[in-house]
mmCIF file of C-alpha atoms and ligand atoms in Angstrom:
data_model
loop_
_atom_site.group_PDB
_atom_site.id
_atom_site.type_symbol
_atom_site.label_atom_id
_atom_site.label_comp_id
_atom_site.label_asym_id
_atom_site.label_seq_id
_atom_site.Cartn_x
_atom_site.Cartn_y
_atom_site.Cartn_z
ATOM 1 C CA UNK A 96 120.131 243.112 -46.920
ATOM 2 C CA UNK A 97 117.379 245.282 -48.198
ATOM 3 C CA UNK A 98 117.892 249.232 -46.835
ATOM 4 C CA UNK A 99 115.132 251.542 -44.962
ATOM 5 C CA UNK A 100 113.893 252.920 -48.036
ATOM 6 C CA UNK A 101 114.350 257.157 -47.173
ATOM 7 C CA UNK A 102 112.345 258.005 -50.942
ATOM 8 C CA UNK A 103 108.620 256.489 -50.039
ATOM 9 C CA UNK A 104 106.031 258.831 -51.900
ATOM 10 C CA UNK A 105 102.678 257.542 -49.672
ATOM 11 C CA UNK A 106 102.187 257.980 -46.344
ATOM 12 C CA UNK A 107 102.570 254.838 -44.102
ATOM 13 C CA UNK A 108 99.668 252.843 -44.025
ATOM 14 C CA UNK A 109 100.738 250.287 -41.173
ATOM 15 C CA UNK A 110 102.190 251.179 -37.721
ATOM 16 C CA UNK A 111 105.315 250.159 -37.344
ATOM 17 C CA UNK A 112 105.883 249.759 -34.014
ATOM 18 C CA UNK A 113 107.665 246.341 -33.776
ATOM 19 C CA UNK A 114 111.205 247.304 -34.188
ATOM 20 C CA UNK A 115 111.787 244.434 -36.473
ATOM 21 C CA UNK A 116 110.661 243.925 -39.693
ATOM 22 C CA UNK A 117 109.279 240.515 -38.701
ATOM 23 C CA UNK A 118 107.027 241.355 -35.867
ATOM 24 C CA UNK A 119 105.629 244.337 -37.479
ATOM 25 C CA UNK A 120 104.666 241.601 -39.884
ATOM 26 C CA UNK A 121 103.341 239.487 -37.513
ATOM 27 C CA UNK A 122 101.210 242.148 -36.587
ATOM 28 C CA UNK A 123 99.430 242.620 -39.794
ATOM 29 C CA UNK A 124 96.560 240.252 -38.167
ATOM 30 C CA UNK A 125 95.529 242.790 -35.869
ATOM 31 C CA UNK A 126 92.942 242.368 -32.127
ATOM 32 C CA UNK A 127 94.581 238.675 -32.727
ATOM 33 C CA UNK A 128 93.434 237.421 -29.150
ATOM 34 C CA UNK A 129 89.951 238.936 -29.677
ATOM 35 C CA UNK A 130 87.195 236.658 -31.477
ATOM 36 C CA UNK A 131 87.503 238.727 -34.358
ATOM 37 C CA UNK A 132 90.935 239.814 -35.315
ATOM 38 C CA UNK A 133 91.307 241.913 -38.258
ATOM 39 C CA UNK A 134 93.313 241.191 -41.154
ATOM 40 C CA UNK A 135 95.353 244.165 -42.725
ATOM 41 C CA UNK A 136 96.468 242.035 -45.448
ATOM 42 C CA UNK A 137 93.574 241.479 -47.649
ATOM 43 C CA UNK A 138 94.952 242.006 -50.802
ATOM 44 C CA UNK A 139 98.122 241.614 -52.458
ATOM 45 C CA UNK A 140 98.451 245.480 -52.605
ATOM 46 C CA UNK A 141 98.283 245.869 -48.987
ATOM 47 C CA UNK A 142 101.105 242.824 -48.594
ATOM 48 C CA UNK A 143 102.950 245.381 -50.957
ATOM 49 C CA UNK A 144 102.087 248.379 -49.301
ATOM 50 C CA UNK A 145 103.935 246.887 -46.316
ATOM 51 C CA UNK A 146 106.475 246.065 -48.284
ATOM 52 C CA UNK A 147 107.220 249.612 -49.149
ATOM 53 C CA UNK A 148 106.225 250.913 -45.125
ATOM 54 C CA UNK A 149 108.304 248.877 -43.940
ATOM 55 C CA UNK A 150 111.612 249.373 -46.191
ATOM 56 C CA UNK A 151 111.441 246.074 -48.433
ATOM 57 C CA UNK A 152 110.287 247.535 -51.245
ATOM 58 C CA UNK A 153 111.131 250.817 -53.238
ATOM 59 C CA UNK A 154 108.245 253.236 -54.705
ATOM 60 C CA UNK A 155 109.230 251.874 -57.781
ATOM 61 C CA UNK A 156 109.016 248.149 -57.062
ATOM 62 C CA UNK A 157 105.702 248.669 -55.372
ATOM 63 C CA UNK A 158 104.678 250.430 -58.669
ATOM 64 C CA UNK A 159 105.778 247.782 -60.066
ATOM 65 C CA UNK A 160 103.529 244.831 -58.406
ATOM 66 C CA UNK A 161 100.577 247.201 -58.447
ATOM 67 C CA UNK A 162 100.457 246.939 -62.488
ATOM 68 C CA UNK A 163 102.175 243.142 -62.059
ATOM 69 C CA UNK A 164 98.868 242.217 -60.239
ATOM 70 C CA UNK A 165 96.055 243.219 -62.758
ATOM 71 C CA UNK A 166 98.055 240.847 -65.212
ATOM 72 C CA UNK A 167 98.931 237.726 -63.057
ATOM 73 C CA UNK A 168 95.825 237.958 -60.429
ATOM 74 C CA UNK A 169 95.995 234.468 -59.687
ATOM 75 C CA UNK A 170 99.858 234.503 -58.612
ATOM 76 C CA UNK A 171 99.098 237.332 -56.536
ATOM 77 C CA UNK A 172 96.956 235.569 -54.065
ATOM 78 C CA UNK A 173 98.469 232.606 -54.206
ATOM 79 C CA UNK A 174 101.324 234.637 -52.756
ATOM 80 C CA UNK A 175 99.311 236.622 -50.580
ATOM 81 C CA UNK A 176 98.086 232.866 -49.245
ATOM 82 C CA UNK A 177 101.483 232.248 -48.384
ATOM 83 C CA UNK A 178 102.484 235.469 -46.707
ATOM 84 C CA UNK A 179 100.077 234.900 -44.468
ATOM 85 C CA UNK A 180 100.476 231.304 -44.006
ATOM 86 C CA UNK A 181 104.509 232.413 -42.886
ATOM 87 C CA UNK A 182 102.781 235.103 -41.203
ATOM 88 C CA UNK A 183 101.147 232.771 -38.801
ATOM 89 C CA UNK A 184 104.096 230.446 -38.449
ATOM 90 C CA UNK A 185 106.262 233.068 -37.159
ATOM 91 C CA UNK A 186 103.816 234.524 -34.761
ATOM 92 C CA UNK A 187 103.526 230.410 -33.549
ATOM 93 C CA UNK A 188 107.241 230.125 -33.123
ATOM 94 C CA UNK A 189 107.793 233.574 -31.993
ATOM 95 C CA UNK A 190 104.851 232.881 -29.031
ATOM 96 C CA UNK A 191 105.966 229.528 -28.269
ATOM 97 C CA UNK A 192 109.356 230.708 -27.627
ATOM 98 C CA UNK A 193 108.545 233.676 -25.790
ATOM 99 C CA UNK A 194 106.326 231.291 -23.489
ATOM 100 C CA UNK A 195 109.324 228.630 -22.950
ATOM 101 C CA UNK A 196 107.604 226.069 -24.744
ATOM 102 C CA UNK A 197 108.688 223.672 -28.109
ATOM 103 C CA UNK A 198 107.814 225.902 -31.322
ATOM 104 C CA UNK A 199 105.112 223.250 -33.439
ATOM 105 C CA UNK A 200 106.840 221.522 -36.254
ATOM 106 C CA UNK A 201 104.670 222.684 -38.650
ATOM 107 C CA UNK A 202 105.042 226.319 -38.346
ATOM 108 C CA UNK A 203 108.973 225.287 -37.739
ATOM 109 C CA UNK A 204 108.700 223.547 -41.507
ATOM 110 C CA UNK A 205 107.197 226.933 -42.764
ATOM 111 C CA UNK A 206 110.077 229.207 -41.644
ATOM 112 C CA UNK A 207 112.683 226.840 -42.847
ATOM 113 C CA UNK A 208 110.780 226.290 -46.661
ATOM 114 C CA UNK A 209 110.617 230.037 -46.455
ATOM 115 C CA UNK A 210 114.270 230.682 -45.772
ATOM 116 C CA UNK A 211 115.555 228.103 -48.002
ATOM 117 C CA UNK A 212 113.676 230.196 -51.119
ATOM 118 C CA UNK A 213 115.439 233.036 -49.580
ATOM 119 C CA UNK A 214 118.989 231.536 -49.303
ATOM 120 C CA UNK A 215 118.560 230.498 -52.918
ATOM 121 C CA UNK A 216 117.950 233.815 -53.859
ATOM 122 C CA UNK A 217 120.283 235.605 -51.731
ATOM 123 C CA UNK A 218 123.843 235.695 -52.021
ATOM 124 C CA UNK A 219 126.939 237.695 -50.520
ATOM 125 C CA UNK A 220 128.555 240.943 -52.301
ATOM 126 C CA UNK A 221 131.496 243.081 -51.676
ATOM 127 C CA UNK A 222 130.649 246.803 -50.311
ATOM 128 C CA UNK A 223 133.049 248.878 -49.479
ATOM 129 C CA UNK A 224 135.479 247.130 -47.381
ATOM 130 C CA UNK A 225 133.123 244.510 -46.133
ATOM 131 C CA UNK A 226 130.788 241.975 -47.476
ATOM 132 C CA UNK A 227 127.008 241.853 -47.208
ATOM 133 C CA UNK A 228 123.933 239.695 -48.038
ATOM 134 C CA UNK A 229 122.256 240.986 -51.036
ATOM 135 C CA UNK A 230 118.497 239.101 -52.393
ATOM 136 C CA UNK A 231 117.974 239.038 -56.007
ATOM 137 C CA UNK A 232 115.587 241.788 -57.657
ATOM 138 C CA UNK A 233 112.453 241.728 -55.563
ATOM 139 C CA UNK A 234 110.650 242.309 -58.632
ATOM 140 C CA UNK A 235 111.058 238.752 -60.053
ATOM 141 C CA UNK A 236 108.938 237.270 -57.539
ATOM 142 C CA UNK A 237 105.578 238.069 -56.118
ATOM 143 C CA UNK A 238 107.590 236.076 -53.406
ATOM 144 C CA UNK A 239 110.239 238.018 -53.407
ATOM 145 C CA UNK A 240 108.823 240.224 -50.092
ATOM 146 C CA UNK A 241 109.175 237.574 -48.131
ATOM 147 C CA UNK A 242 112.495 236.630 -48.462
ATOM 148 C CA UNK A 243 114.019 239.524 -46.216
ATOM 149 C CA UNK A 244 110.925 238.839 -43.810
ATOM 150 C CA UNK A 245 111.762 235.520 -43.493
ATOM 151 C CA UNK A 246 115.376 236.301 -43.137
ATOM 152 C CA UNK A 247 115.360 238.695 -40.639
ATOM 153 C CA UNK A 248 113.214 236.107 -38.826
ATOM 154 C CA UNK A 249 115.828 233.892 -38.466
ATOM 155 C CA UNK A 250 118.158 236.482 -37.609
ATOM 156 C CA UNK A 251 116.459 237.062 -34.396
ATOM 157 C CA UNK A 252 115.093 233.460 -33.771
ATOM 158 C CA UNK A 253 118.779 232.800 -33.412
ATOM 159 C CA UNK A 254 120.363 235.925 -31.115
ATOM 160 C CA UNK A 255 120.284 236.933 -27.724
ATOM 161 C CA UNK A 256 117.678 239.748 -28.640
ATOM 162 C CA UNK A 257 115.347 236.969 -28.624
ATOM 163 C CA UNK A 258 115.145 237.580 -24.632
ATOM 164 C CA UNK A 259 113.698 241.304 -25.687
ATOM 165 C CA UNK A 260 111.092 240.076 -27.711
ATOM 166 C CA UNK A 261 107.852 241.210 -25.954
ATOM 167 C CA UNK A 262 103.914 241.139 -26.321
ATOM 168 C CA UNK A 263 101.885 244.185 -25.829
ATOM 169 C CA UNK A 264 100.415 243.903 -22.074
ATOM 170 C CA UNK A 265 97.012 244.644 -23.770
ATOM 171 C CA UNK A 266 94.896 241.972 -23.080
ATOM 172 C CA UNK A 267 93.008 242.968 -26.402
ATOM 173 C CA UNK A 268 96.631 243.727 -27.915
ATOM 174 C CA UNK A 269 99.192 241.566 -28.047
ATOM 175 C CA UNK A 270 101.005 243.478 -30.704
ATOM 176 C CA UNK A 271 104.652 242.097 -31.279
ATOM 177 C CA UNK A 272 107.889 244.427 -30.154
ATOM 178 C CA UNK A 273 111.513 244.644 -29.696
ATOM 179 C CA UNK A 274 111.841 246.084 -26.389
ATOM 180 C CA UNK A 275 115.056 248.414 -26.979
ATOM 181 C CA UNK A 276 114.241 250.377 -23.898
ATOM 182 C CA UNK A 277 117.173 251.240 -21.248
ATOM 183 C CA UNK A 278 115.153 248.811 -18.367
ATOM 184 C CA UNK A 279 113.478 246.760 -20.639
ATOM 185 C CA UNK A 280 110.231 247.379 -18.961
ATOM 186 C CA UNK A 281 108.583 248.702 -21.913
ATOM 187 C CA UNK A 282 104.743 247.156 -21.809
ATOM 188 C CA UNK A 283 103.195 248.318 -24.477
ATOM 189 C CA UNK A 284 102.860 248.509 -28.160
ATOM 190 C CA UNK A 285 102.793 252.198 -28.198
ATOM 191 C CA UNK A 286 101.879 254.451 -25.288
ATOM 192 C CA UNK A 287 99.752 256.391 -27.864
ATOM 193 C CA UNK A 288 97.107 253.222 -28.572
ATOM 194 C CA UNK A 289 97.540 250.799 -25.741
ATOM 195 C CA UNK A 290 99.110 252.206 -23.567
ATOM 196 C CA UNK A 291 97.076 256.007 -23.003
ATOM 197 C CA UNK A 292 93.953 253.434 -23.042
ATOM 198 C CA UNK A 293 95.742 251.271 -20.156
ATOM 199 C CA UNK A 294 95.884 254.738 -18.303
ATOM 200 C CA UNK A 295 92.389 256.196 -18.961
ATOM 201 C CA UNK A 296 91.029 252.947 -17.804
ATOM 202 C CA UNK A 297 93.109 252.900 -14.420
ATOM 203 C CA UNK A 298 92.028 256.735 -13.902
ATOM 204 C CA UNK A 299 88.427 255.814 -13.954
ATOM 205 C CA UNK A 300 88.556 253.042 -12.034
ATOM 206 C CA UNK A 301 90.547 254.566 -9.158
ATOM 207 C CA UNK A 302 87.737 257.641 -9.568
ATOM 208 C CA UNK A 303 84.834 254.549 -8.993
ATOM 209 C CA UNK A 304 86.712 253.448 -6.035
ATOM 210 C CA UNK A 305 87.332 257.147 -4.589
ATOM 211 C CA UNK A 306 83.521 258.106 -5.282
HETATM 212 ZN ZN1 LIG B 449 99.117 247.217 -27.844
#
């Protein structure tokens, strides 16, 4: 697997708040219930920008892409199409099975062409005393990001931290998150955006009722 990258040279551009590297993806399409969500991914260098945030990428392999798409501008969107096509899948499956229901086929289909690319460019390697999954050089793909998205994915489609999977409780929210707290009764995305905003709102309208 790909390591938390400790050397990034930018400062973050995306808020990683999802505790997975797949929800914070799934996150990318931002005020999703509203009538006019916003995408973060608009370009291929802000699918590589969260690349790097989020620990896929190095500085150097996002260096890389940003010269590797002013010579193959075409192949960049066409993968940007895609990341966000598997973008939308998972947030499908991940929604479905949060709300008990049957994940649709065709988001289903996605995932699995998605981690079939990623099995045939992944394969296991000895460290240390153990053994680990290691992906080919993400710089061979414009793909290549997706793999370990895709992958990790999977991972938690398929363990019992599926049951902490959680959406934001803002209405206007619904930002994607691993709830690793000690109850589990974490509710929002982060106290700092939803959740302070949650509070303000309550204040004022216990201060109507009051006055
Ligand atoms: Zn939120």
């Amino acid at each position: 697997m790909t390591e938390a990258n400790p050397r990034k040279r930018r400062p973050p551009t995306f808020e990683l708040i999802g505790g997975n590297v797949c929800l914070d993806f799934i996150n990318t399409l931002d005020d999703r219930p509203s009538d006019q969500p916003k995408e973060l991914l608009t370009n291929y260098y802000e699918l590589a920008r969260f690349g790097e945030d989020s620990g896929i990428l190095t500085p150097e392999e996002l260096d890389f892409f940003y010269k590797r798409v002013q010579l193959a501008p075409d192949e960049a969107e066409e993968a940007l199409r895609r990341a966000r096509n598997l973008r939308e899948a998972l947030h499908d499956i991940f929604f479905a099975v949060m709300n008990k229901q049957k994940a649709p086929q065709l988001a289903m289909d996605q995932l699995n062409a998605n981690l079939h690319e990623a099995a045939l460019h992944s394969r296991l390697v000895q460290r240390g005393d153990g053994l680990e999954w290691r992906f080919d050089e993400l710089t061979s793909s414009f793909n290549a990001m997706l793999w370990p998205i895709a992958r990790a994915a999977a991972d938690l489609l398929a363990s019992p931290d599926l049951a902490q999977v959680r959406a934001c409780s803002s209405p206007t929210c619904q930002w994607l998150f691993l709830d690793t707290s000690k109850n589990h009764h974490r509710r929002w995305c982060s106290m700092k955006q939803c959740g302070n905003r949650a509070k303000v709102r309550r204040f004022y309208a216990r201060r109507k009722t009051a006055g």
